Coordinates of C-alpha atoms and ligand atoms in Angstrom, one line a residue:
M1 CA 0.0 0.0 0.0
S2 CA 1.4 3.4 -0.9
S3 CA 1.7 6.1 1.8
K4 CA -1.1 8.0 0.1
E5 CA -3.6 5.2 0.5
W6 CA -2.7 4.5 4.1
K7 CA -5.1 6.2 6.4
R8 CA -4.8 6.3 10.2
T9 CA -8.2 6.4 11.8
A10 CA -8.8 7.2 15.5
L11 CA -11.9 6.6 17.4
L12 CA -12.9 9.2 20.0
P13 CA -15.8 7.8 22.0
G14 CA -17.9 9.4 24.7
S15 CA -21.4 10.1 26.1
F16 CA -21.3 13.8 25.0
D17 CA -24.2 14.7 27.4
P18 CA -23.7 17.5 26.4
V19 CA -20.7 18.1 24.2
T20 CA -18.4 20.7 25.8
L21 CA -15.6 23.0 24.8
G22 CA -13.3 20.4 26.3
H23 CA -14.6 17.8 23.9
L24 CA -14.2 20.2 21.0
D25 CA -10.6 21.0 21.9
L26 CA -9.8 17.3 22.1
V27 CA -11.4 16.5 18.7
I28 CA -9.6 19.4 17.1
R29 CA -6.2 18.2 18.5
A30 CA -7.0 14.6 17.5
A31 CA -7.9 15.7 14.0
T32 CA -4.4 17.2 13.6
L33 CA -2.7 14.0 14.8
F34 CA -4.7 11.4 12.7
D35 CA -5.9 11.3 9.1
E36 CA -9.5 10.6 10.2
V37 CA -11.3 10.9 13.6
V38 CA -14.5 9.1 14.2
V39 CA -16.4 10.6 17.1
A40 CA -18.5 7.9 18.5
V41 CA -21.6 8.9 20.6
L42 CA -22.6 6.2 23.0
E43 CA -26.3 5.4 22.5
N44 CA -27.4 3.5 25.6
S45 CA -25.5 5.1 28.4
S46 CA -26.2 3.6 31.8
K47 CA -25.9 7.1 33.1
Q48 CA -29.5 8.1 32.0
P49 CA -28.5 10.9 29.6
W50 CA -30.2 14.3 29.6
F51 CA -30.3 14.3 25.8
S52 CA -31.4 11.5 23.5
A53 CA -28.8 9.8 21.3
E54 CA -30.2 11.6 18.2
G55 CA -30.0 14.9 20.0
R56 CA -26.4 14.3 21.2
V57 CA -25.3 13.2 17.7
L58 CA -26.8 16.3 16.1
M59 CA -25.2 18.6 18.7
V60 CA -21.8 16.9 18.2
Q61 CA -22.2 17.1 14.4
R62 CA -23.0 20.8 14.5
E63 CA -20.0 21.5 16.8
M64 CA -17.6 19.6 14.6
A65 CA -19.0 20.6 11.2
A66 CA -15.9 22.7 10.3
L67 CA -13.5 19.8 10.8
K68 CA -13.3 18.0 7.5
N69 CA -11.6 14.8 8.6
V70 CA -14.0 14.2 11.5
R71 CA -17.1 12.0 11.2
V72 CA -19.7 11.4 13.9
V73 CA -21.4 8.1 14.5
R74 CA -23.7 6.7 17.1
F75 CA -22.9 3.4 18.7
S76 CA -24.1 0.8 21.2
G77 CA -22.3 -2.3 22.4
L78 CA -18.6 -2.8 22.7
L79 CA -16.2 -0.1 21.6
V80 CA -13.8 -2.7 20.3
E81 CA -16.4 -3.9 17.8
L82 CA -17.0 -0.4 16.5
A83 CA -13.2 0.0 16.2
E84 CA -13.1 -3.1 14.0
K85 CA -16.0 -1.9 11.9
E86 CA -14.5 1.6 11.4
G87 CA -11.0 0.2 10.8
A88 CA -9.6 2.2 13.7
E89 CA -6.4 1.2 15.4
V90 CA -6.4 3.8 18.0
V91 CA -8.8 5.1 20.6
V92 CA -8.3 8.7 21.8
R93 CA -9.4 9.8 25.3
G94 CA -8.9 13.0 27.1
V95 CA -7.4 13.0 30.6
R96 CA -8.0 15.9 33.0
G97 CA -6.1 14.6 36.0
G98 CA -5.2 11.7 38.2
S99 CA -8.6 10.1 38.7
D100 CA -9.3 10.2 34.9
L101 CA -6.0 8.6 34.3
E102 CA -6.7 5.7 36.6
Y103 CA -10.1 5.0 35.1
E104 CA -9.0 5.5 31.5
T105 CA -5.9 3.2 32.0
L106 CA -8.3 0.4 33.1
M107 CA -10.5 0.9 30.1
A108 CA -7.5 1.1 27.7
R109 CA -6.1 -2.1 29.1
M110 CA -9.5 -3.9 28.9
N111 CA -10.0 -2.7 25.3
A112 CA -6.5 -4.0 24.5
H113 CA -7.4 -7.3 26.1
L114 CA -10.6 -7.6 24.1
R115 CA -8.9 -6.6 20.9
P116 CA -5.1 -7.1 21.0
G117 CA -3.5 -4.3 18.9
L118 CA -6.1 -1.7 19.7
D119 CA -4.2 1.0 21.5
T120 CA -5.4 4.1 23.4
V121 CA -3.8 7.5 23.2
F122 CA -4.4 9.9 26.1
L123 CA -4.4 13.6 25.4
P124 CA -4.1 15.8 28.5
S125 CA -6.9 18.4 28.6
S126 CA -5.8 21.9 27.7
P127 CA -5.0 23.8 31.0
N128 CA -7.8 26.3 30.5
L129 CA -10.4 23.6 30.0
T130 CA -9.4 21.1 32.7
H131 CA -12.4 22.0 35.0
I132 CA -15.0 21.1 32.3
A133 CA -17.1 18.0 32.7
S134 CA -20.5 17.3 31.2
R135 CA -21.8 16.2 34.6
L136 CA -20.9 19.6 36.1
V137 CA -22.4 21.5 33.1
R138 CA -25.7 19.7 33.7
E139 CA -25.6 20.3 37.4
I140 CA -24.8 24.0 37.0
A141 CA -27.6 24.5 34.4
Y142 CA -30.0 22.6 36.6
L143 CA -29.2 24.9 39.5
G144 CA -29.7 28.0 37.3
G145 CA -26.0 28.9 36.9
S146 CA -24.3 30.1 33.8
V147 CA -22.6 27.5 31.5
K148 CA -21.0 30.2 29.4
G149 CA -17.4 29.4 28.6
L150 CA -18.0 25.7 29.2
V151 CA -20.1 24.8 26.1
S152 CA -20.8 26.7 22.9
E153 CA -23.7 29.2 22.8
K154 CA -25.9 26.8 20.9
V155 CA -25.3 24.0 23.3
A156 CA -25.8 26.4 26.2
L157 CA -29.3 27.2 24.9
A158 CA -30.1 23.5 24.5
V159 CA -28.8 22.8 28.0
E160 CA -30.7 25.6 29.6
T161 CA -34.0 24.5 27.9
R162 CA -33.4 20.9 29.1
A163 CA -32.6 22.1 32.6
E164 CA -35.9 23.9 32.7
E165 CA -37.7 20.7 31.6
K166 CA -35.9 18.7 34.2
R167 CA -36.8 21.2 37.0
A168 CA -40.4 21.1 35.9
E169 CA -40.4 17.2 35.8
N170 CA -38.9 17.1 39.3
A171 CA -41.3 19.6 40.7
F172 CA -44.2 17.6 39.3
T173 CA -42.8 14.3 40.8
T174 CA -42.3 16.0 44.2
R175 CA -45.9 17.4 44.1
R176 CA -47.3 14.0 43.1
S177 CA -45.4 12.1 45.9
A178 CA -46.6 14.7 48.5
E179 CA -50.3 14.2 47.5
Ligands
LIG201 O1 -17.9 10.2 28.0 P1 -17.8 8.9 28.8 O2 -19.1 8.6 29.4 O3 -16.7 9.0 29.8 O4 -17.5 7.7 27.7 C1 -17.4 6.4 28.2 C2 -17.2 5.4 27.0 C3 -18.3 5.7 25.9 C4 -15.9 5.6 26.3 C5 -17.3 4.0 27.5 O5 -18.4 3.8 28.4 C6 -17.4 2.9 26.4 O6 -16.5 2.7 25.7 N1 -18.6 2.2 26.4 C7 -18.8 1.2 25.4 C8 -19.0 -0.2 26.0 C9 -17.7 -0.9 26.2 O7 -17.0 -1.2 25.2 N2 -17.3 -1.2 27.4 C10 -16.1 -1.8 27.7 C11 -15.0 -0.7 27.8 S1 -13.6 -1.2 28.8

């Protein structure tokens, strides 16, 4: 195979609930390191996502639209099976600090056990984005705080709307259980 035909594909999986500026930074950096980056949105997260899989894929697609070597797919099941299907030899994961590293190392080793040869590359989060986590974005929005500087303006709008729905749902449940 000539060097022109040879394409190095990396898989960048996550829940993206919602996609943050930290994710975007990671994907941009991965897109400069690899020929192609497949951003894989986990469909059936055990974490009870705020946004549907369709909604998360659309949000991620919109955020990554300018990146020509980035594709967004939705997946369920094992990551190693998706890597096989997409012809990816590398998984990329962002690491914010020590506890991320511990968990990510475990996942990387398990994925390598399930599919020998599949390696994981850790990218340290950019220093100005290290505090960003989707879980905290949801919590801040739910409690009425500003998510500016954590997610894009469009995502912020979607998160604020969803937070309002969540508050209304919870108020309804609390009223019902008090009756
Ligand atoms: O954004 P997240 O929630 O930290 O992403 C976690 C993700 C999607 C990378 C992880 O849950 C995953 O790979 N799930 C797919 C199921 C799987 O392959 N499990 C075994 C991994 S060791």
